[in-house]
């Protein structure tokens, strides 16, 4: 039934059963590590610990874009964190990100390692470190950061809200799906109206705002998220589709989307990235052929 329930919340909530559908095994109401495990460290200045989800893709796309511009200091090792196995609760990972979420970055280019966590913070840190994809003119910078933080506040309604109840929850709840579908369509309309007047989100230039928003909303209108493109009628958002296609045409975006990826065609999966040549030699189809 769409509007009724036999559940009455208790006065005090207690954690006495698995909750979270597909992700029940890793959900818990406390933070901190569950086991001791140090993180590996590669040879590059930047060490990324991540998974090829939309949040993870933001950072690998940014790094590949920086490398495409010739910033050699943006070379990185991308280590795979399998969140379904609970890797994010290892002691080493928690030391980099106390929130136990991917992505997490360690910058070892200076005398003292610097940790950066939360994808928006990582994008801003890298943009400022390398002087790229973040405008310096005050009004353009404000527009870019506004859209960046729009994504941070909006995407949980798409992922943890709509995506969870539409695709992952153990039962289909009409109220929850309707509530979050309405919000996601409102968000798509916000983007569509902005992109009707602007080539990119922050203006005429491609910025970290686009890099942040594209894996979530570009992926949604491209039909890659939750099997929900028809349900949400994404073809109605012509300007978002134009923008999504333009960004996907960038070689650095295509490379970044492959890194730490565990789904899709084997040729699109590069589980770990330690050298630029890995895209040609270490995708899953190449590794399988070599066995």
mmCIF file of C-alpha atoms in Angstrom:
data_model
loop_
_atom_site.group_PDB
_atom_site.id
_atom_site.type_symbol
_atom_site.label_atom_id
_atom_site.label_comp_id
_atom_site.label_asym_id
_atom_site.label_seq_id
_atom_site.Cartn_x
_atom_site.Cartn_y
_atom_site.Cartn_z
ATOM 1 C CA UNK A 1 0.000 0.000 0.000
ATOM 2 C CA UNK A 2 1.296 3.454 -0.864
ATOM 3 C CA UNK A 3 0.421 5.448 2.244
ATOM 4 C CA UNK A 4 -0.042 3.097 5.170
ATOM 5 C CA UNK A 5 2.374 1.282 7.453
ATOM 6 C CA UNK A 6 2.217 -0.929 10.499
ATOM 7 C CA UNK A 7 5.436 0.571 11.828
ATOM 8 C CA UNK A 8 5.428 2.938 14.782
ATOM 9 C CA UNK A 9 8.867 4.319 15.708
ATOM 10 C CA UNK A 10 9.965 3.423 19.253
ATOM 11 C CA UNK A 11 10.891 6.133 21.726
ATOM 12 C CA UNK A 12 14.561 5.149 21.371
ATOM 13 C CA UNK A 13 15.989 3.611 18.203
ATOM 14 C CA UNK A 14 18.267 0.587 18.616
ATOM 15 C CA UNK A 15 20.405 -1.237 16.065
ATOM 16 C CA UNK A 16 19.181 -4.812 16.310
ATOM 17 C CA UNK A 17 18.997 -5.974 12.690
ATOM 18 C CA UNK A 18 20.713 -5.528 9.357
ATOM 19 C CA UNK A 19 19.383 -2.549 7.460
ATOM 20 C CA UNK A 20 20.154 -1.151 4.055
ATOM 21 C CA UNK A 21 19.103 -3.706 1.488
ATOM 22 C CA UNK A 22 21.998 -4.548 -0.823
ATOM 23 C CA UNK A 23 24.410 -2.694 1.455
ATOM 24 C CA UNK A 24 23.170 -4.044 4.777
ATOM 25 C CA UNK A 25 26.413 -5.881 5.507
ATOM 26 C CA UNK A 26 28.451 -2.663 5.632
ATOM 27 C CA UNK A 27 25.959 -0.317 7.281
ATOM 28 C CA UNK A 28 26.393 0.425 10.973
ATOM 29 C CA UNK A 29 25.567 3.328 13.299
ATOM 30 C CA UNK A 30 29.139 3.889 14.526
ATOM 31 C CA UNK A 31 32.360 5.079 12.937
ATOM 32 C CA UNK A 32 35.977 4.031 13.251
ATOM 33 C CA UNK A 33 37.944 1.021 12.011
ATOM 34 C CA UNK A 34 36.761 -2.567 12.225
ATOM 35 C CA UNK A 35 40.167 -4.107 11.507
ATOM 36 C CA UNK A 36 43.848 -3.266 11.176
ATOM 37 C CA UNK A 37 45.026 -2.818 7.612
ATOM 38 C CA UNK A 38 47.652 -0.428 6.339
ATOM 39 C CA UNK A 39 47.169 1.240 2.976
ATOM 40 C CA UNK A 40 49.598 0.559 0.123
ATOM 41 C CA UNK A 41 51.760 3.411 -1.142
ATOM 42 C CA UNK A 42 52.960 3.671 -4.724
ATOM 43 C CA UNK A 43 55.662 5.744 -6.385
ATOM 44 C CA UNK A 44 53.676 8.807 -7.454
ATOM 45 C CA UNK A 45 53.125 12.058 -5.528
ATOM 46 C CA UNK A 46 49.388 11.477 -5.230
ATOM 47 C CA UNK A 47 47.909 8.337 -3.695
ATOM 48 C CA UNK A 48 44.210 7.810 -4.324
ATOM 49 C CA UNK A 49 42.142 5.196 -2.489
ATOM 50 C CA UNK A 50 38.829 4.842 -4.238
ATOM 51 C CA UNK A 51 36.214 2.962 -6.236
ATOM 52 C CA UNK A 52 34.743 3.814 -9.628
ATOM 53 C CA UNK A 53 31.409 5.097 -8.327
ATOM 54 C CA UNK A 54 30.249 8.584 -9.370
ATOM 55 C CA UNK A 55 32.045 10.094 -6.369
ATOM 56 C CA UNK A 56 35.219 8.201 -7.205
ATOM 57 C CA UNK A 57 35.029 9.149 -10.881
ATOM 58 C CA UNK A 58 35.118 12.840 -10.029
ATOM 59 C CA UNK A 59 38.682 12.592 -8.769
ATOM 60 C CA UNK A 60 40.080 10.239 -11.411
ATOM 61 C CA UNK A 61 38.571 12.427 -14.142
ATOM 62 C CA UNK A 62 40.160 15.493 -12.521
ATOM 63 C CA UNK A 63 43.555 13.815 -12.319
ATOM 64 C CA UNK A 64 43.406 12.624 -15.916
ATOM 65 C CA UNK A 65 42.379 16.126 -17.037
ATOM 66 C CA UNK A 66 45.327 17.633 -15.159
ATOM 67 C CA UNK A 67 47.709 15.148 -16.743
ATOM 68 C CA UNK A 68 46.250 15.957 -20.173
ATOM 69 C CA UNK A 69 47.159 19.609 -19.522
ATOM 70 C CA UNK A 70 50.759 18.579 -18.858
ATOM 71 C CA UNK A 71 50.810 18.754 -15.052
ATOM 72 C CA UNK A 72 53.328 16.003 -14.327
ATOM 73 C CA UNK A 73 52.868 16.497 -10.589
ATOM 74 C CA UNK A 74 49.356 15.101 -10.952
ATOM 75 C CA UNK A 75 50.665 11.582 -11.591
ATOM 76 C CA UNK A 76 48.910 9.217 -9.250
ATOM 77 C CA UNK A 77 48.436 5.703 -8.007
ATOM 78 C CA UNK A 78 44.780 4.673 -7.763
ATOM 79 C CA UNK A 79 44.269 1.844 -5.292
ATOM 80 C CA UNK A 80 41.025 -0.098 -5.279
ATOM 81 C CA UNK A 81 38.834 0.109 -2.175
ATOM 82 C CA UNK A 82 36.107 -2.532 -2.302
ATOM 83 C CA UNK A 83 33.390 -0.971 -0.187
ATOM 84 C CA UNK A 84 31.231 -4.094 -0.428
ATOM 85 C CA UNK A 85 34.025 -5.966 1.382
ATOM 86 C CA UNK A 86 34.409 -3.256 4.034
ATOM 87 C CA UNK A 87 37.865 -2.052 2.918
ATOM 88 C CA UNK A 88 36.858 1.479 3.939
ATOM 89 C CA UNK A 89 36.808 0.382 7.572
ATOM 90 C CA UNK A 90 40.458 -0.640 7.648
ATOM 91 C CA UNK A 91 42.607 1.344 10.064
ATOM 92 C CA UNK A 92 44.745 2.824 7.301
ATOM 93 C CA UNK A 93 41.782 4.085 5.331
ATOM 94 C CA UNK A 94 40.065 5.521 8.406
ATOM 95 C CA UNK A 95 43.264 7.436 9.141
ATOM 96 C CA UNK A 96 42.927 9.147 5.748
ATOM 97 C CA UNK A 97 39.158 9.540 5.894
ATOM 98 C CA UNK A 98 37.527 9.250 9.325
ATOM 99 C CA UNK A 99 34.161 9.172 7.554
ATOM 100 C CA UNK A 100 35.031 5.827 5.867
ATOM 101 C CA UNK A 101 33.836 6.908 2.428
ATOM 102 C CA UNK A 102 35.601 6.919 -0.915
ATOM 103 C CA UNK A 103 37.436 8.742 -2.379
ATOM 104 C CA UNK A 104 40.357 9.594 -0.112
ATOM 105 C CA UNK A 105 43.608 11.214 -1.223
ATOM 106 C CA UNK A 106 47.086 11.459 0.252
ATOM 107 C CA UNK A 107 49.368 14.094 -1.238
ATOM 108 C CA UNK A 108 52.944 12.995 -0.587
ATOM 109 C CA UNK A 109 54.596 15.610 -2.804
ATOM 110 C CA UNK A 110 55.763 17.766 0.101
ATOM 111 C CA UNK A 111 57.757 17.254 3.296
ATOM 112 C CA UNK A 112 54.637 16.254 5.203
ATOM 113 C CA UNK A 113 51.833 14.114 3.716
ATOM 114 C CA UNK A 114 48.499 15.893 3.414
ATOM 115 C CA UNK A 115 45.229 14.000 3.614
ATOM 116 C CA UNK A 116 42.168 15.213 1.741
ATOM 117 C CA UNK A 117 38.756 13.580 1.947
ATOM 118 C CA UNK A 118 35.294 14.315 0.522
ATOM 119 C CA UNK A 119 35.207 14.522 -3.266
ATOM 120 C CA UNK A 120 34.397 18.234 -3.434
ATOM 121 C CA UNK A 121 37.287 19.065 -1.130
ATOM 122 C CA UNK A 122 39.638 16.928 -3.247
ATOM 123 C CA UNK A 123 38.552 18.656 -6.465
ATOM 124 C CA UNK A 124 39.053 22.094 -4.917
ATOM 125 C CA UNK A 125 42.424 21.095 -3.440
ATOM 126 C CA UNK A 126 43.704 19.796 -6.776
ATOM 127 C CA UNK A 127 42.332 22.778 -8.690
ATOM 128 C CA UNK A 128 44.129 25.194 -6.367
ATOM 129 C CA UNK A 129 47.315 23.107 -6.258
ATOM 130 C CA UNK A 130 47.652 23.062 -10.044
ATOM 131 C CA UNK A 131 45.850 26.287 -10.946
ATOM 132 C CA UNK A 132 43.365 24.618 -13.268
ATOM 133 C CA UNK A 133 39.598 24.166 -13.713
ATOM 134 C CA UNK A 134 38.731 26.749 -11.037
ATOM 135 C CA UNK A 135 38.350 30.353 -12.230
ATOM 136 C CA UNK A 136 40.230 33.069 -10.367
ATOM 137 C CA UNK A 137 37.981 35.981 -11.337
ATOM 138 C CA UNK A 138 35.682 36.454 -8.315
ATOM 139 C CA UNK A 139 32.273 36.166 -9.971
ATOM 140 C CA UNK A 140 33.300 33.187 -12.123
ATOM 141 C CA UNK A 141 34.877 31.490 -9.117
ATOM 142 C CA UNK A 142 31.719 32.045 -7.073
ATOM 143 C CA UNK A 143 29.571 30.559 -9.845
ATOM 144 C CA UNK A 144 31.842 27.518 -10.105
ATOM 145 C CA UNK A 145 31.882 26.863 -6.371
ATOM 146 C CA UNK A 146 28.130 27.403 -6.148
ATOM 147 C CA UNK A 147 27.492 24.629 -8.671
ATOM 148 C CA UNK A 148 30.109 22.431 -7.039
ATOM 149 C CA UNK A 149 28.338 22.723 -3.701
ATOM 150 C CA UNK A 150 24.967 22.340 -5.425
ATOM 151 C CA UNK A 151 26.135 18.883 -6.394
ATOM 152 C CA UNK A 152 27.292 18.072 -2.876
ATOM 153 C CA UNK A 153 23.896 18.947 -1.472
ATOM 154 C CA UNK A 154 21.775 17.511 -4.282
ATOM 155 C CA UNK A 155 23.360 14.164 -5.156
ATOM 156 C CA UNK A 156 22.413 12.440 -1.862
ATOM 157 C CA UNK A 157 18.781 12.785 -2.942
ATOM 158 C CA UNK A 158 19.681 11.096 -6.229
ATOM 159 C CA UNK A 159 21.884 8.343 -4.800
ATOM 160 C CA UNK A 160 20.942 7.629 -1.206
ATOM 161 C CA UNK A 161 17.370 8.706 -1.844
ATOM 162 C CA UNK A 162 16.075 7.803 -5.295
ATOM 163 C CA UNK A 163 18.744 5.257 -6.226
ATOM 164 C CA UNK A 164 18.439 3.404 -2.947
ATOM 165 C CA UNK A 165 14.665 3.092 -2.885
ATOM 166 C CA UNK A 166 14.270 2.535 -6.643
ATOM 167 C CA UNK A 167 17.083 0.021 -7.169
ATOM 168 C CA UNK A 168 18.499 -1.343 -3.905
ATOM 169 C CA UNK A 169 15.921 -1.368 -1.103
ATOM 170 C CA UNK A 170 14.590 -4.829 -0.215
ATOM 171 C CA UNK A 171 11.000 -3.636 -0.732
ATOM 172 C CA UNK A 172 9.501 -1.117 -3.148
ATOM 173 C CA UNK A 173 7.922 1.733 -1.207
ATOM 174 C CA UNK A 174 5.760 3.892 -3.463
ATOM 175 C CA UNK A 175 5.893 6.935 -1.208
ATOM 176 C CA UNK A 176 9.697 6.920 -1.002
ATOM 177 C CA UNK A 177 10.195 6.358 -4.737
ATOM 178 C CA UNK A 178 7.692 9.061 -5.648
ATOM 179 C CA UNK A 179 9.201 11.503 -3.175
ATOM 180 C CA UNK A 180 12.753 11.135 -4.457
ATOM 181 C CA UNK A 181 11.810 10.790 -8.142
ATOM 182 C CA UNK A 182 10.058 14.157 -7.862
ATOM 183 C CA UNK A 183 13.182 15.721 -6.345
ATOM 184 C CA UNK A 184 15.547 14.214 -8.923
ATOM 185 C CA UNK A 185 13.387 15.496 -11.762
ATOM 186 C CA UNK A 186 13.375 18.932 -10.145
ATOM 187 C CA UNK A 187 17.169 18.803 -9.992
ATOM 188 C CA UNK A 188 17.384 17.781 -13.657
ATOM 189 C CA UNK A 189 15.175 20.745 -14.501
ATOM 190 C CA UNK A 190 17.489 23.046 -12.541
ATOM 191 C CA UNK A 191 20.423 21.759 -14.590
ATOM 192 C CA UNK A 192 18.501 21.906 -17.865
ATOM 193 C CA UNK A 193 17.518 25.537 -17.347
ATOM 194 C CA UNK A 194 21.088 26.494 -16.453
ATOM 195 C CA UNK A 195 22.547 24.651 -19.438
ATOM 196 C CA UNK A 196 20.041 26.317 -21.746
ATOM 197 C CA UNK A 197 21.830 29.598 -21.089
ATOM 198 C CA UNK A 198 25.387 28.408 -20.515
ATOM 199 C CA UNK A 199 27.702 25.973 -22.300
ATOM 200 C CA UNK A 200 28.998 24.641 -18.999
ATOM 201 C CA UNK A 201 27.685 24.983 -15.480
ATOM 202 C CA UNK A 202 29.937 27.840 -14.404
ATOM 203 C CA UNK A 203 29.895 29.636 -17.747
ATOM 204 C CA UNK A 204 31.775 29.226 -21.003
ATOM 205 C CA UNK A 205 34.616 27.204 -19.471
ATOM 206 C CA UNK A 206 34.774 23.601 -18.274
ATOM 207 C CA UNK A 207 35.472 23.532 -14.521
ATOM 208 C CA UNK A 208 35.423 21.355 -11.434
ATOM 209 C CA UNK A 209 31.687 22.068 -11.259
ATOM 210 C CA UNK A 210 31.186 20.025 -14.426
ATOM 211 C CA UNK A 211 33.631 17.375 -13.231
ATOM 212 C CA UNK A 212 31.624 16.992 -10.010
ATOM 213 C CA UNK A 213 28.136 16.996 -11.519
ATOM 214 C CA UNK A 214 28.758 14.902 -14.640
ATOM 215 C CA UNK A 215 29.372 11.453 -13.077
ATOM 216 C CA UNK A 216 26.040 11.693 -11.242
ATOM 217 C CA UNK A 217 23.695 13.557 -13.549
ATOM 218 C CA UNK A 218 25.477 12.975 -16.839
ATOM 219 C CA UNK A 219 25.532 9.283 -16.017
ATOM 220 C CA UNK A 220 21.847 9.396 -15.166
ATOM 221 C CA UNK A 221 20.757 10.898 -18.491
ATOM 222 C CA UNK A 222 23.171 8.630 -20.379
ATOM 223 C CA UNK A 223 21.279 5.674 -18.928
ATOM 224 C CA UNK A 224 24.069 4.335 -16.709
ATOM 225 C CA UNK A 225 22.428 4.797 -13.308
ATOM 226 C CA UNK A 226 19.867 2.557 -11.599
ATOM 227 C CA UNK A 227 18.191 1.483 -14.867
ATOM 228 C CA UNK A 228 15.968 4.513 -14.393
ATOM 229 C CA UNK A 229 16.360 6.544 -17.588
ATOM 230 C CA UNK A 230 12.919 5.633 -18.956
ATOM 231 C CA UNK A 231 11.259 5.944 -15.552
ATOM 232 C CA UNK A 232 12.587 9.487 -15.148
ATOM 233 C CA UNK A 233 12.037 10.419 -18.829
ATOM 234 C CA UNK A 234 15.564 11.755 -19.135
ATOM 235 C CA UNK A 235 15.103 12.465 -22.853
ATOM 236 C CA UNK A 236 13.106 15.542 -21.810
ATOM 237 C CA UNK A 237 16.246 17.256 -20.548
ATOM 238 C CA UNK A 238 17.780 18.189 -23.912
ATOM 239 C CA UNK A 239 20.335 20.638 -22.562
ATOM 240 C CA UNK A 240 21.600 18.196 -19.948
ATOM 241 C CA UNK A 241 21.949 15.550 -22.662
ATOM 242 C CA UNK A 242 23.922 17.955 -24.862
ATOM 243 C CA UNK A 243 26.236 18.793 -21.992
ATOM 244 C CA UNK A 244 26.614 15.146 -20.940
ATOM 245 C CA UNK A 245 27.613 14.107 -24.463
ATOM 246 C CA UNK A 246 30.091 16.985 -24.798
ATOM 247 C CA UNK A 247 31.860 16.051 -21.588
ATOM 248 C CA UNK A 248 31.874 12.335 -22.379
ATOM 249 C CA UNK A 249 33.667 13.122 -25.647
ATOM 250 C CA UNK A 250 36.729 14.254 -23.677
ATOM 251 C CA UNK A 251 39.445 11.544 -23.655
ATOM 252 C CA UNK A 252 40.432 12.348 -20.063
ATOM 253 C CA UNK A 253 36.836 11.799 -18.938
ATOM 254 C CA UNK A 254 36.726 8.439 -20.670
ATOM 255 C CA UNK A 255 39.992 7.400 -19.002
ATOM 256 C CA UNK A 256 38.927 8.678 -15.585
ATOM 257 C CA UNK A 257 35.677 6.752 -15.764
ATOM 258 C CA UNK A 258 37.624 3.494 -16.211
ATOM 259 C CA UNK A 259 39.800 3.777 -13.110
ATOM 260 C CA UNK A 260 38.839 1.611 -10.093
ATOM 261 C CA UNK A 261 35.810 0.438 -12.072
ATOM 262 C CA UNK A 262 34.363 -2.990 -11.242
ATOM 263 C CA UNK A 263 31.372 -3.136 -13.593
ATOM 264 C CA UNK A 264 30.634 -2.881 -17.278
ATOM 265 C CA UNK A 265 32.583 -4.245 -20.211
ATOM 266 C CA UNK A 266 35.962 -5.712 -19.180
ATOM 267 C CA UNK A 267 37.659 -3.304 -21.591
ATOM 268 C CA UNK A 268 36.234 -0.403 -19.548
ATOM 269 C CA UNK A 269 37.576 -1.652 -16.213
ATOM 270 C CA UNK A 270 40.999 -0.621 -14.939
ATOM 271 C CA UNK A 271 40.883 -1.903 -11.382
ATOM 272 C CA UNK A 272 44.061 -0.083 -10.331
ATOM 273 C CA UNK A 273 46.010 2.607 -12.108
ATOM 274 C CA UNK A 274 49.726 3.060 -11.430
ATOM 275 C CA UNK A 275 50.982 4.274 -14.805
ATOM 276 C CA UNK A 276 49.476 5.943 -17.866
ATOM 277 C CA UNK A 277 50.319 2.827 -19.878
ATOM 278 C CA UNK A 278 47.930 0.783 -17.708
ATOM 279 C CA UNK A 279 45.011 1.943 -19.879
ATOM 280 C CA UNK A 280 46.572 0.063 -22.787
ATOM 281 C CA UNK A 281 47.869 -2.984 -20.949
ATOM 282 C CA UNK A 282 45.990 -3.665 -17.717
ATOM 283 C CA UNK A 283 42.258 -3.381 -18.386
ATOM 284 C CA UNK A 284 40.365 -6.503 -17.419
ATOM 285 C CA UNK A 285 40.011 -7.771 -20.991
ATOM 286 C CA UNK A 286 43.803 -7.532 -21.470
ATOM 287 C CA UNK A 287 44.526 -9.273 -18.183
ATOM 288 C CA UNK A 288 42.076 -12.064 -18.982
ATOM 289 C CA UNK A 289 43.617 -12.587 -22.422
ATOM 290 C CA UNK A 290 47.099 -12.828 -20.898
ATOM 291 C CA UNK A 291 46.140 -15.600 -18.464
#
